XYZ file of C-alpha atoms in Angstrom:
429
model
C -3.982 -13.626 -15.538
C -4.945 -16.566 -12.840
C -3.257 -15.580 -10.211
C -4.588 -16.564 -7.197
C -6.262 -13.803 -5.774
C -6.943 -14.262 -1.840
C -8.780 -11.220 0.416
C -10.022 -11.483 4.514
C -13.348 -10.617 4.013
C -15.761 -9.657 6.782
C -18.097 -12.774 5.568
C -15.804 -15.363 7.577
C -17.287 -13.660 10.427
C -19.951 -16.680 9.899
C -18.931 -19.372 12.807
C -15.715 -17.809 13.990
C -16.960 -14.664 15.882
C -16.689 -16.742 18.931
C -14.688 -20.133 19.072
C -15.698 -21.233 21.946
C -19.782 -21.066 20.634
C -18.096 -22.938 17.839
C -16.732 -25.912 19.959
C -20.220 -26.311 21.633
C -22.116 -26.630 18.614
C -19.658 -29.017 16.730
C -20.083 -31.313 20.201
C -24.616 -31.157 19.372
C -25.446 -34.541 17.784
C -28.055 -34.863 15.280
C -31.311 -35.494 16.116
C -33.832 -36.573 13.262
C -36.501 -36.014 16.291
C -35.966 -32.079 15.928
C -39.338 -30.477 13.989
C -37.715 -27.982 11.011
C -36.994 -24.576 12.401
C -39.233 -21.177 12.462
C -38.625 -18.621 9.719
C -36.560 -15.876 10.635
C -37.845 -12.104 10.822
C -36.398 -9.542 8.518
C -35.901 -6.294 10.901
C -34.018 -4.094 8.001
C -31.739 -3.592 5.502
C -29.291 -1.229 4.529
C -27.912 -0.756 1.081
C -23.845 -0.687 0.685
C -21.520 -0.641 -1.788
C -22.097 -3.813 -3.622
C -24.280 -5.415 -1.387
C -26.543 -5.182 1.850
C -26.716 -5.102 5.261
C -29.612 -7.621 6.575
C -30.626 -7.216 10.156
C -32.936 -10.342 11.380
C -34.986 -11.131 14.396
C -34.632 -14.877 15.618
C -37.782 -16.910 16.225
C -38.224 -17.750 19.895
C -37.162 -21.775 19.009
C -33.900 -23.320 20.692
C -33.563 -25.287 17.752
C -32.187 -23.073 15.436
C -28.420 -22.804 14.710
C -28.182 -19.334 12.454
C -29.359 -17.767 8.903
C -28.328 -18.643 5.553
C -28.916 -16.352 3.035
C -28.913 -17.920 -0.780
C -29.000 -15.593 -3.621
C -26.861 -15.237 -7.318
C -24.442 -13.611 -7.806
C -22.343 -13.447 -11.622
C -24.350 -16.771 -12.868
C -23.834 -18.508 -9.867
C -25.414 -19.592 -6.638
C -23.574 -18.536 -3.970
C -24.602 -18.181 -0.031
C -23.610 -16.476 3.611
C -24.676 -18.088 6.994
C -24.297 -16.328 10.038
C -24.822 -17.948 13.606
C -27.872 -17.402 16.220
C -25.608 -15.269 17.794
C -25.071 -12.848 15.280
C -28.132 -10.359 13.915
C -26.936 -9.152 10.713
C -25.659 -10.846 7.908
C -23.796 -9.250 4.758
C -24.620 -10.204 0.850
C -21.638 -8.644 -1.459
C -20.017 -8.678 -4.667
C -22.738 -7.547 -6.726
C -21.517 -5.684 -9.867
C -24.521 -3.766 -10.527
C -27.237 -1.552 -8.634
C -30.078 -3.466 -9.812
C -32.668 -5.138 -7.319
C -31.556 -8.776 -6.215
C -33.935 -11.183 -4.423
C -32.236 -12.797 -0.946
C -33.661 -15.975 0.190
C -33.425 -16.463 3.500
C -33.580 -19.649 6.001
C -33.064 -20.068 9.548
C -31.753 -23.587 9.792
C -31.214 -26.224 13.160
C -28.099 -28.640 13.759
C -29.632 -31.148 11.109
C -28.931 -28.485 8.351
C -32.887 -28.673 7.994
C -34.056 -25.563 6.142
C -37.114 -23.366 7.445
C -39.772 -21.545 5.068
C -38.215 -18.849 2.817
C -37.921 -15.978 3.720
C -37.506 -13.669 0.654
C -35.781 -10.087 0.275
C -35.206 -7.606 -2.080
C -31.717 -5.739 -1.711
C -30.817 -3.104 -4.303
C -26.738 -2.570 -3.809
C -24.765 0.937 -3.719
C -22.364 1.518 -6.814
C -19.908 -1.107 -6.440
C -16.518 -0.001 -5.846
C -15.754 -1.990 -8.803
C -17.347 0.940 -11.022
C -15.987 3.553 -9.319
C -12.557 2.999 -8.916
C -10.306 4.752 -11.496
C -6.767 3.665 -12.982
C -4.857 6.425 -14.382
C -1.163 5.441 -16.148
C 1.623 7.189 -16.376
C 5.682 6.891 -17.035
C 7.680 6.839 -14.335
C 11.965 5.988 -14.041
C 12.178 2.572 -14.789
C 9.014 1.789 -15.244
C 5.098 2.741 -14.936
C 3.073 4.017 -12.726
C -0.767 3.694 -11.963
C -2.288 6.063 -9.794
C -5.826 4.528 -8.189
C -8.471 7.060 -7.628
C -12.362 6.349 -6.675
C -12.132 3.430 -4.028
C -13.708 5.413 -1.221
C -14.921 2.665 0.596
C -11.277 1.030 0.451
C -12.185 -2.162 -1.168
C -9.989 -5.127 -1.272
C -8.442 -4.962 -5.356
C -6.406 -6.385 -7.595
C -5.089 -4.493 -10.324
C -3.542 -6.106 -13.126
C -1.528 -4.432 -15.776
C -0.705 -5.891 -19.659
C 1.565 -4.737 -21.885
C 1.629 -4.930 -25.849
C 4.936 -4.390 -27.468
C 3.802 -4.156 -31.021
C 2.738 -0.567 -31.626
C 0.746 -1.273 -34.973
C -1.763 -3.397 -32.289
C -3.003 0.346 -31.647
C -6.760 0.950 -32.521
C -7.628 -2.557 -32.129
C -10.123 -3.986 -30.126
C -8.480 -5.215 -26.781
C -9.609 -8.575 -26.344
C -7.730 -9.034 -30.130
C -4.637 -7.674 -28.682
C -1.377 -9.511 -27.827
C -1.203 -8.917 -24.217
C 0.967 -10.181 -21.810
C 0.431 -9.776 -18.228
C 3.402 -7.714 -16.695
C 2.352 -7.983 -12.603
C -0.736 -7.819 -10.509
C -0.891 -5.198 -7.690
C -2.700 -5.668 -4.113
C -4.580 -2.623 -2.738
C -7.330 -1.767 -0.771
C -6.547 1.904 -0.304
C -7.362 5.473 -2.595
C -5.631 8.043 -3.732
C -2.646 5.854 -4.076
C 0.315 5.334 -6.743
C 1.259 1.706 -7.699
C 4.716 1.245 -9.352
C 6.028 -1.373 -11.352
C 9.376 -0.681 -12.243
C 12.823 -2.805 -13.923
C 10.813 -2.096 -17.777
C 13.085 -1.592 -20.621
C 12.621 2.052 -21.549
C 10.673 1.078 -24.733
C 7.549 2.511 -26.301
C 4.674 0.308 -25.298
C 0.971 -0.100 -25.292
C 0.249 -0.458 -21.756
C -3.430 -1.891 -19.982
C -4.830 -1.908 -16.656
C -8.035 -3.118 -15.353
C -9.299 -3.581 -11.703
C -10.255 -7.217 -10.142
C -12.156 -7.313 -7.062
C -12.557 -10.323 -4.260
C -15.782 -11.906 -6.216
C -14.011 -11.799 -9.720
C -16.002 -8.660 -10.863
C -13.357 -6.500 -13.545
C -13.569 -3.247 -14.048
C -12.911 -2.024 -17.730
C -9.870 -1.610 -19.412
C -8.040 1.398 -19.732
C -5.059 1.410 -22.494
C -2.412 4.136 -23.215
C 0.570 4.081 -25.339
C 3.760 5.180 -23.086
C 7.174 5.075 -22.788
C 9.133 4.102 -19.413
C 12.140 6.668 -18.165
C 15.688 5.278 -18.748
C 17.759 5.000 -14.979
C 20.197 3.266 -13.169
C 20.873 2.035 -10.274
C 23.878 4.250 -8.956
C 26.918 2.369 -8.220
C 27.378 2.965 -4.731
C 30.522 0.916 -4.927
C 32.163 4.405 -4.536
C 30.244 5.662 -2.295
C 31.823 6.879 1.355
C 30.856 9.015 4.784
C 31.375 12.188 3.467
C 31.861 13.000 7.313
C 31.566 16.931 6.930
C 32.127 19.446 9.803
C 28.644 19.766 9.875
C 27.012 16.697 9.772
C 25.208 16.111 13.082
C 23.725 12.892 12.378
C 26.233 10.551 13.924
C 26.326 6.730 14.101
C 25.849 5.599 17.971
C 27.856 2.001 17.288
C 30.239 1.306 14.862
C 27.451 -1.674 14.532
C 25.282 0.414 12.999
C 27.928 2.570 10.575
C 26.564 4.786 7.921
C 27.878 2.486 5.263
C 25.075 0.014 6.152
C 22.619 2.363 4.145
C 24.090 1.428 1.338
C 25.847 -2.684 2.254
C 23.206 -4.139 0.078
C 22.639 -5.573 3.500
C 18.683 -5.358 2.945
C 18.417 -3.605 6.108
C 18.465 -6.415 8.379
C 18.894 -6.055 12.287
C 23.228 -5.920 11.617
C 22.910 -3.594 8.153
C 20.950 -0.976 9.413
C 22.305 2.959 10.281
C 21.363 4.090 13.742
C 21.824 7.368 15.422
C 21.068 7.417 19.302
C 18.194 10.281 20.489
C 20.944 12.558 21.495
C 21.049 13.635 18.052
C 19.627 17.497 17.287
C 16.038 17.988 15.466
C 16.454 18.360 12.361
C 19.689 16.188 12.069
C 21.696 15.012 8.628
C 24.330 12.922 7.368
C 26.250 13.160 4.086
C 27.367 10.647 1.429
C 30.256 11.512 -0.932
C 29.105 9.282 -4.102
C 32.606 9.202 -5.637
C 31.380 10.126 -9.366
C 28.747 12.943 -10.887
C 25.093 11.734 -11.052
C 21.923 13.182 -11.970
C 19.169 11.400 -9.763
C 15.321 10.649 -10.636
C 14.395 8.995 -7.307
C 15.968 7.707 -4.189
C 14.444 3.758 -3.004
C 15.146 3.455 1.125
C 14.067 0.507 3.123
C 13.371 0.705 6.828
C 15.139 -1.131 9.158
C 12.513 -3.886 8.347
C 9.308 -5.473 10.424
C 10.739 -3.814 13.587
C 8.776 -0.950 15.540
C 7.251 -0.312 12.555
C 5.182 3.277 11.731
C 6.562 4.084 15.095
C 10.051 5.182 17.125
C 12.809 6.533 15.066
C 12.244 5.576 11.791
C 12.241 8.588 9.707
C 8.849 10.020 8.689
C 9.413 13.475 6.879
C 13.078 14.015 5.642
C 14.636 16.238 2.627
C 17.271 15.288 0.032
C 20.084 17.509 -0.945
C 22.633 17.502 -3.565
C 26.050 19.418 -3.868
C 26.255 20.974 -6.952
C 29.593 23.201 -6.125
C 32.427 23.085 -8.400
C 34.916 21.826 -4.824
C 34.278 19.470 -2.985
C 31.620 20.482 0.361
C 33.253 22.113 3.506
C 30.696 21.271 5.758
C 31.057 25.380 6.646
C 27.877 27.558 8.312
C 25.961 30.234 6.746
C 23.511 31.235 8.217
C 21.478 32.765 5.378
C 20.741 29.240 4.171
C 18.238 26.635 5.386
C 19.597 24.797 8.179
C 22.817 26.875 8.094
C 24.094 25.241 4.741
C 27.287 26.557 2.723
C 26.252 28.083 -0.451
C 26.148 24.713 -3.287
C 23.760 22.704 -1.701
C 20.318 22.695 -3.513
C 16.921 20.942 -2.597
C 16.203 18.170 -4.036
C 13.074 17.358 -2.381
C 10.863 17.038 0.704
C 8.703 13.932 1.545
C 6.737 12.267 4.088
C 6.314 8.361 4.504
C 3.234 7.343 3.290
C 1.110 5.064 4.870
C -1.665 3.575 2.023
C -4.280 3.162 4.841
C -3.806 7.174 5.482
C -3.289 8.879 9.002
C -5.318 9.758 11.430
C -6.916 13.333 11.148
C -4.440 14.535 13.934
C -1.270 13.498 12.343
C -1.033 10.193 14.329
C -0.554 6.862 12.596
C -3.492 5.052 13.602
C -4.549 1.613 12.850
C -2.080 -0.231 11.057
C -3.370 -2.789 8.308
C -1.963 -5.655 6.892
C -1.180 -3.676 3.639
C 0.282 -0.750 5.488
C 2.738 -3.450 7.088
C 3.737 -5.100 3.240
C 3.824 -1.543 2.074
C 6.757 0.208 5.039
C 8.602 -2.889 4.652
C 9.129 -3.059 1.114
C 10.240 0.552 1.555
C 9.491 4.005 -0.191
C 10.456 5.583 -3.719
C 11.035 9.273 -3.462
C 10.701 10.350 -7.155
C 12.345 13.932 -7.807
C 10.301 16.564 -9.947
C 11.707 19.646 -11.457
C 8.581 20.948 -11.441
C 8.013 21.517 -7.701
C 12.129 21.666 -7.050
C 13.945 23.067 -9.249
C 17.357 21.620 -8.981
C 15.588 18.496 -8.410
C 17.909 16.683 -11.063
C 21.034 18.521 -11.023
C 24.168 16.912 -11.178
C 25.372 16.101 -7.928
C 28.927 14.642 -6.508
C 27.650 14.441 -2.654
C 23.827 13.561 -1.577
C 22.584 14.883 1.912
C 19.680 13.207 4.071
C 18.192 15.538 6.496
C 15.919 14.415 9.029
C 13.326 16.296 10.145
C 10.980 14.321 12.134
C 10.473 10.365 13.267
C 7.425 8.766 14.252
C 8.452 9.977 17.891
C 8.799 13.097 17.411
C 6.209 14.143 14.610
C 4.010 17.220 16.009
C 5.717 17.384 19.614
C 8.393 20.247 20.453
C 11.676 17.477 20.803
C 14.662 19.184 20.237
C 16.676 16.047 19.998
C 15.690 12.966 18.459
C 17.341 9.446 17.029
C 17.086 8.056 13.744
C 17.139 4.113 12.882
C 17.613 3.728 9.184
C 17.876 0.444 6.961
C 18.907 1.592 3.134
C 19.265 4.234 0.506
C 19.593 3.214 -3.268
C 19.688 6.472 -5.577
C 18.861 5.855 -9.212
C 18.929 7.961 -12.290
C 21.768 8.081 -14.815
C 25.721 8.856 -13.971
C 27.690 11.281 -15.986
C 31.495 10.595 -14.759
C 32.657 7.162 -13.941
């Protein structure tokens, strides 16, 4: 529970909003001749989430280097300068909503202080309080779905576990917790998922860090992870049905690389060149009778990411028929599919920083980059698809838009693709 926990924040904005300002001010000498600076003006502030937004009005005095604001914060003093050149300065990591006096100085290349200048800032809720941890079992492991960080703060979220049951109903700090992971995010409305647990019945925790070391509290719940495997794909082949319109362009880039183990590097990954139809699919023939929970893919990884033809919404379908699939038409099915092929489920990439409101992808953060290249899991649920964990002998990927294509009118599009890894549990060897 000391992990190193490291965030950007918009506070190193102080000094490094222009290098070359920087450079000039490292080359000023000292000079005890230089009278202490003029106070600084406060022009306004604005209360935010934690914190405050302090406009200021510089002195007319050539002397003076920036601001440095000095005020507690959790039993310590801490401070934020900002340079001449910059007009508003940001105080954060306040817990609370109370009122918290500022001091503020202008100061000159000496480091000489001017007169205090005192404020009173009274913060927003924190995200700290707001955000909300909910837990719940997932295959293989848990999951923890974060609600309430509107603002998208910076978080770490750690989760405990307690494997001695009669530990329920005591007071948490007197549990016997050990810490299973800790979880980056600084988006909403997200799931995080730590998975490889031993389905065993547990007394899980999770509480919420944030950059200045404020915790949320703790929420507990007794739970018991879902029992899957990972599908040996030893078996597995290229089904290569009459149907199948998904080809490989290179026998580089086969369809066996989705499942080489290969970890979708630049040789390992499945490509399909843009002459391909919209939608287009490909079919595995798993070699035994499964029954899957969720699919884990990985992109072909760090390249042209959130963009080109790596899939973005895509079905899974299963063969449930008692022979082996013909690749035949019928035209009374979706996408023109012989009669024993059932749904398994529709998805979309997600992108934890959200899309724009148009559909496009937007600005692309530093998490959103972690999260595509780690790659997606595509749970299953019965209760929005039905045959969502049949048995199946045969699994089919249909494509229905990449990043180039989403919300245009292509009628042919190409599909680069680094790794699928079905788990759940098998029922013939």
């Amino acid at each position: 529970m000391k992990k190193i926990f490291c965030f950007l924040t918009i506070a190193l904005l102080a000094f490094s909003c222009d290098s070359r300002m920087d450079k000039y001010q490292r080359l000023i000498p000292k000079d005890d001749s230089i009278p202490a600076p003029m106070p600084i003006t406060i022009k306004s502030i604005r209360s935010i989430p934690g914190g405050a937004v302090i406009k200021v009005i510089y002195p007319d005095d050539n002397n003076i280097r920036g601001t440095i604001a000095v005020y507690e914060r959790n039993g310590e003093t801490v401070n934020t300068k900002i340079s001449r050149y910059v007009d508003s300065l940001v105080v954060e990591g306040f817990p609370d909503v109370n009122d918290h006096l500022v001091k503020l100085y202008s100061f000159n290349v000496n480091e000489e202080k001017s007169q205090e200048v005192p404020a009173t800032i009274k913060p927003l809720t924190p995200p700290i309080k707001t955000v909300r941890p909910e837990m719940t079992p997932t295959f293989g492991g848990v999951k923890i779905f974060i609600t309430g960080n509107e603002s998208k703060a910076d978080f770490a979220v750690c989760l405990l576990r307690d494997e001695d049951l009669a530990d329920e109903g005591k007071p948490i700090k007197d549990m016997k917790w050990v810490e299973v992971t800790t979880l980056f995010t600084s988006s909403n409305n997200i799931n995080l998922t730590r998975r490889s647990l031993a389905p065993v019945e547990a007394l899980f925790a999770v509480y919420i860090r944030d950059h200045w070391g404020n915790v949320s509290d703790t929420t507990m719940v007794k739970l018991t992870p879902i029992e899957e495997y990972k599908i040996d794909h030893s078996r597995f082949k290229d089904a290569s049905l009459d149907d199948d319109n998904c080809k490989s362009s290179s026998p580089s880039y086969p369809l066996e690389g989705l499942w080489d183990d290969s970890g979708a590097s630049v040789a390992g990954h499945f490509f399909a060149s843009d002459t391909s139809p919209r939608p287009c699919w490909l079919t595995i023939d798993f070699g035994l009778k499964a029954q899957l929970s969720r699919i884990h893919t990985l992109p072909r990884i760090d390249y042209m990411i959130w963009s080109s033809a790596h899939p973005r919404v895509f079905e899974f379908w299963g063969w449930i028929g008692e022979e082996k699939p013909r690749g035949t038409y019928n035209a009374l099915n979706p996408h023109g599919f012989q009669d024993g092929w059932v749904l398994l489920g529709e998805f979309e990439q997600i992108k934890p920083s959200g899309y724009e409101e148009d559909g496009t992808v937007g600005t692309i953060t530093a998490e959103d980059r972690a999260y595509f290249n780690a790659g997606n899991d595509f749970e299953f649920d019965p209760d929005k698809y039905p045959h969502a964990n049949d048995a199946i002998t045969h699994l089919r990927i249909v494509f229905v838009d990449n990043f180039s294509t989403y919300g245009t009118e292509a009628e042919t599009m190409s599909i680069q693709f680094g790794e699928v890894t079905p788990y759940g549990i098998q029922i013939t060897e």
